[in-house]
C-alpha positions as protocol buffer text, in pm:
chain_id: "A"
residue {
  index: 1
  type: MET
  ca { x: -823 y: 3892 z: 2082 }
}
residue {
  index: 2
  type: ASP
  ca { x: -942 y: 4140 z: 1822 }
}
residue {
  index: 3
  type: ARG
  ca { x: -645 y: 4362 z: 1897 }
}
residue {
  index: 4
  type: LYS
  ca { x: -394 y: 4080 z: 1831 }
}
residue {
  index: 5
  type: LYS
  ca { x: -564 y: 3999 z: 1506 }
}
residue {
  index: 6
  type: TYR
  ca { x: -550 y: 4364 z: 1404 }
}
residue {
  index: 7
  type: ILE
  ca { x: -175 y: 4383 z: 1480 }
}
residue {
  index: 8
  type: LEU
  ca { x: -107 y: 4064 z: 1282 }
}
residue {
  index: 9
  type: ASP
  ca { x: -304 y: 4190 z: 985 }
}
residue {
  index: 10
  type: GLU
  ca { x: -113 y: 4518 z: 997 }
}
residue {
  index: 11
  type: LEU
  ca { x: 230 y: 4346 z: 1012 }
}
residue {
  index: 12
  type: ARG
  ca { x: 150 y: 4093 z: 745 }
}
residue {
  index: 13
  type: ASP
  ca { x: 203 y: 4339 z: 458 }
}
residue {
  index: 14
  type: ARG
  ca { x: 535 y: 4488 z: 575 }
}
residue {
  index: 15
  type: ASN
  ca { x: 881 y: 4343 z: 617 }
}
residue {
  index: 16
  type: PRO
  ca { x: 1008 y: 4404 z: 972 }
}
residue {
  index: 17
  type: PHE
  ca { x: 1373 y: 4339 z: 880 }
}
residue {
  index: 18
  type: ARG
  ca { x: 1593 y: 4623 z: 754 }
}
residue {
  index: 19
  type: VAL
  ca { x: 1949 y: 4649 z: 626 }
}
residue {
  index: 20
  type: PRO
  ca { x: 2160 y: 4952 z: 717 }
}
residue {
  index: 21
  type: GLU
  ca { x: 2220 y: 5194 z: 433 }
}
residue {
  index: 22
  type: GLY
  ca { x: 2539 y: 5135 z: 232 }
}
residue {
  index: 23
  type: TYR
  ca { x: 2589 y: 4787 z: 383 }
}
residue {
  index: 24
  type: PHE
  ca { x: 2635 y: 4604 z: 52 }
}
residue {
  index: 25
  type: GLU
  ca { x: 2842 y: 4876 z: -119 }
}
residue {
  index: 26
  type: GLY
  ca { x: 3173 y: 4791 z: 48 }
}
residue {
  index: 27
  type: PHE
  ca { x: 3085 y: 4442 z: 167 }
}
residue {
  index: 28
  type: THR
  ca { x: 3319 y: 4249 z: -66 }
}
residue {
  index: 29
  type: GLU
  ca { x: 3625 y: 4464 z: 8 }
}
residue {
  index: 30
  type: GLU
  ca { x: 3565 y: 4456 z: 382 }
}
residue {
  index: 31
  type: LEU
  ca { x: 3523 y: 4078 z: 385 }
}
residue {
  index: 32
  type: MET
  ca { x: 3839 y: 4023 z: 181 }
}
residue {
  index: 33
  type: CYS
  ca { x: 4037 y: 4243 z: 424 }
}
residue {
  index: 34
  type: ARG
  ca { x: 3920 y: 4036 z: 721 }
}
residue {
  index: 35
  type: LEU
  ca { x: 4024 y: 3700 z: 568 }
}
residue {
  index: 36
  type: PRO
  ca { x: 4377 y: 3577 z: 641 }
}
residue {
  index: 37
  type: GLU
  ca { x: 4614 y: 3550 z: 349 }
}
residue {
  index: 38
  type: LYS
  ca { x: 4656 y: 3197 z: 222 }
}
residue {
  index: 39
  type: PRO
  ca { x: 5012 y: 3092 z: 139 }
}
residue {
  index: 40
  type: VAL
  ca { x: 5066 y: 2990 z: -221 }
}
residue {
  index: 41
  type: ASN
  ca { x: 5181 y: 2630 z: -253 }
}
residue {
  index: 42
  type: GLU
  ca { x: 5430 y: 2562 z: -524 }
}
residue {
  index: 43
  type: ALA
  ca { x: 5380 y: 2259 z: -747 }
}
residue {
  index: 44
  type: LYS
  ca { x: 5584 y: 1955 z: -651 }
}
residue {
  index: 45
  type: GLU
  ca { x: 5804 y: 1794 z: -908 }
}
residue {
  index: 46
  type: VAL
  ca { x: 5691 y: 1434 z: -979 }
}
residue {
  index: 47
  type: SER
  ca { x: 5953 y: 1182 z: -1086 }
}
residue {
  index: 48
  type: LEU
  ca { x: 5913 y: 936 z: -1373 }
}
residue {
  index: 49
  type: TYR
  ca { x: 5868 y: 650 z: -1124 }
}
residue {
  index: 50
  type: GLY
  ca { x: 5592 y: 846 z: -951 }
}
residue {
  index: 51
  type: ARG
  ca { x: 5407 y: 877 z: -1281 }
}
residue {
  index: 52
  type: ILE
  ca { x: 5449 y: 511 z: -1380 }
}
residue {
  index: 53
  type: LYS
  ca { x: 5379 y: 360 z: -1033 }
}
residue {
  index: 54
  type: PRO
  ca { x: 4995 y: 341 z: -1074 }
}
residue {
  index: 55
  type: LEU
  ca { x: 5036 y: 166 z: -1409 }
}
residue {
  index: 56
  type: LEU
  ca { x: 5277 y: -87 z: -1253 }
}
residue {
  index: 57
  type: TYR
  ca { x: 5027 y: -161 z: -976 }
}
residue {
  index: 58
  type: LEU
  ca { x: 4752 y: -211 z: -1234 }
}
residue {
  index: 59
  type: ALA
  ca { x: 4969 y: -447 z: -1442 }
}
residue {
  index: 60
  type: ALA
  ca { x: 5060 y: -648 z: -1130 }
}
residue {
  index: 61
  type: ALA
  ca { x: 4692 y: -680 z: -1037 }
}
residue {
  index: 62
  type: PHE
  ca { x: 4601 y: -811 z: -1383 }
}
residue {
  index: 63
  type: ALA
  ca { x: 4892 y: -1056 z: -1379 }
}
residue {
  index: 64
  type: GLY
  ca { x: 4776 y: -1185 z: -1041 }
}
residue {
  index: 65
  type: LEU
  ca { x: 4420 y: -1229 z: -1167 }
}
residue {
  index: 66
  type: ILE
  ca { x: 4541 y: -1422 z: -1472 }
}
residue {
  index: 67
  type: VAL
  ca { x: 4750 y: -1656 z: -1257 }
}
residue {
  index: 68
  type: LEU
  ca { x: 4456 y: -1704 z: -1019 }
}
residue {
  index: 69
  type: PHE
  ca { x: 4210 y: -1786 z: -1299 }
}
residue {
  index: 70
  type: ASN
  ca { x: 4453 y: -2027 z: -1466 }
}
residue {
  index: 71
  type: THR
  ca { x: 4510 y: -2208 z: -1136 }
}
residue {
  index: 72
  type: LEU
  ca { x: 4137 y: -2231 z: -1066 }
}
residue {
  index: 73
  type: ASN
  ca { x: 4068 y: -2347 z: -1420 }
}
residue {
  index: 74
  type: LYS
  ca { x: 4320 y: -2633 z: -1394 }
}
residue {
  index: 75
  type: THR
  ca { x: 4181 y: -2756 z: -1060 }
}
residue {
  index: 76
  type: THR
  ca { x: 3819 y: -2731 z: -1169 }
}
residue {
  index: 77
  type: GLY
  ca { x: 3902 y: -2897 z: -1503 }
}
residue {
  index: 78
  type: ASP
  ca { x: 3989 y: -3224 z: -1324 }
}
residue {
  index: 79
  type: SER
  ca { x: 3678 y: -3215 z: -1113 }
}
residue {
  index: 80
  type: MET
  ca { x: 3472 y: -3124 z: -1420 }
}
residue {
  index: 81
  type: ASP
  ca { x: 3584 y: -3445 z: -1591 }
}
residue {
  index: 82
  type: ASN
  ca { x: 3462 y: -3648 z: -1293 }
}
residue {
  index: 83
  type: THR
  ca { x: 3142 y: -3449 z: -1279 }
}
residue {
  index: 84
  type: GLN
  ca { x: 3078 y: -3500 z: -1650 }
}
residue {
  index: 85
  type: ARG
  ca { x: 3128 y: -3875 z: -1613 }
}
residue {
  index: 86
  type: ILE
  ca { x: 2880 y: -3886 z: -1324 }
}
residue {
  index: 87
  type: VAL
  ca { x: 2629 y: -3671 z: -1510 }
}
residue {
  index: 88
  type: SER
  ca { x: 2650 y: -3879 z: -1828 }
}
residue {
  index: 89
  type: THR
  ca { x: 2606 y: -4204 z: -1635 }
}
residue {
  index: 90
  type: THR
  ca { x: 2318 y: -4063 z: -1437 }
}
residue {
  index: 91
  type: SER
  ca { x: 2151 y: -3912 z: -1742 }
}
residue {
  index: 92
  type: SER
  ca { x: 2171 y: -4238 z: -1941 }
}
residue {
  index: 93
  type: THR
  ca { x: 2022 y: -4434 z: -1648 }
}
residue {
  index: 94
  type: LEU
  ca { x: 1763 y: -4164 z: -1599 }
}
residue {
  index: 95
  type: SER
  ca { x: 1669 y: -4158 z: -1967 }
}
residue {
  index: 96
  type: ASP
  ca { x: 1623 y: -4539 z: -1967 }
}
residue {
  index: 97
  type: THR
  ca { x: 1396 y: -4513 z: -1663 }
}
residue {
  index: 98
  type: VAL
  ca { x: 1199 y: -4228 z: -1818 }
}
residue {
  index: 99
  type: GLU
  ca { x: 1151 y: -4421 z: -2143 }
}
residue {
  index: 100
  type: ALA
  ca { x: 1027 y: -4728 z: -1954 }
}
residue {
  index: 101
  type: ASP
  ca { x: 784 y: -4513 z: -1754 }
}
residue {
  index: 102
  type: GLU
  ca { x: 659 y: -4345 z: -2070 }
}
residue {
  index: 103
  type: ASP
  ca { x: 601 y: -4683 z: -2239 }
}
residue {
  index: 104
  type: ALA
  ca { x: 408 y: -4811 z: -1938 }
}
residue {
  index: 105
  type: GLU
  ca { x: 197 y: -4496 z: -1926 }
}
residue {
  index: 106
  type: PHE
  ca { x: 125 y: -4521 z: -2300 }
}
residue {
  index: 107
  type: LEU
  ca { x: 16 y: -4884 z: -2273 }
}
residue {
  index: 108
  type: GLU
  ca { x: -205 y: -4799 z: -1977 }
}
residue {
  index: 109
  type: TYR
  ca { x: -359 y: -4516 z: -2178 }
}
residue {
  index: 110
  type: ILE
  ca { x: -428 y: -4748 z: -2472 }
}
residue {
  index: 111
  type: GLU
  ca { x: -591 y: -5004 z: -2241 }
}
residue {
  index: 112
  type: ASP
  ca { x: -810 y: -4736 z: -2083 }
}
residue {
  index: 113
  type: MET
  ca { x: -917 y: -4606 z: -2423 }
}
residue {
  index: 114
  type: TYR
  ca { x: -1001 y: -4946 z: -2566 }
}
residue {
  index: 115
  type: ALA
  ca { x: -1132 y: -5123 z: -2258 }
}
residue {
  index: 116
  type: ASP
  ca { x: -1410 y: -5281 z: -2459 }
}
residue {
  index: 117
  type: LYS
  ca { x: -1388 y: -5660 z: -2409 }
}
residue {
  index: 118
  type: TYR
  ca { x: -1452 y: -5721 z: -2775 }
}
residue {
  index: 119
  type: ALA
  ca { x: -1170 y: -5491 z: -2875 }
}
residue {
  index: 120
  type: ILE
  ca { x: -930 y: -5661 z: -2634 }
}
residue {
  index: 121
  type: SER
  ca { x: -1021 y: -6006 z: -2764 }
}
residue {
  index: 122
  type: TYR
  ca { x: -973 y: -5877 z: -3121 }
}
residue {
  index: 123
  type: ILE
  ca { x: -629 y: -5739 z: -3033 }
}
residue {
  index: 124
  type: ASP
  ca { x: -533 y: -6066 z: -2860 }
}
residue {
  index: 125
  type: ASP
  ca { x: -643 y: -6268 z: -3162 }
}
residue {
  index: 126
  type: PHE
  ca { x: -457 y: -6035 z: -3391 }
}
residue {
  index: 127
  type: MET
  ca { x: -138 y: -6053 z: -3182 }
}
residue {
  index: 128
  type: ASN
  ca { x: -157 y: -6435 z: -3157 }
}
residue {
  index: 129
  type: ASN
  ca { x: -180 y: -6469 z: -3536 }
}
residue {
  index: 130
  type: TYR
  ca { x: 144 y: -6281 z: -3591 }
}
């Protein structure tokens, strides 16, 4: 065990990997010679229609979206009128109900606050005189 530890301690300070001498001096030239030659592609000539085609597709997409939104707006406009009528009717009925509930709650609150029998008789006398 001590021998293994000694060997490890000895190897810890040195690098066991070595590069042959002169390896990196001609490396680039040697690698470039080994690679196959790549053919040079000439630029293709693009016609006027080829240049304008993406813009035409974009314009057609926008025109389609405009037609779609106008169609949806017309169909939802009719249903919105019906919905607004229902909402206004419901809200007016609901507001009447809420007002009646609030009045009842207020009167109940007043009665609870002034539950003194003398105060109630005074209020009744006052209300009967007018």
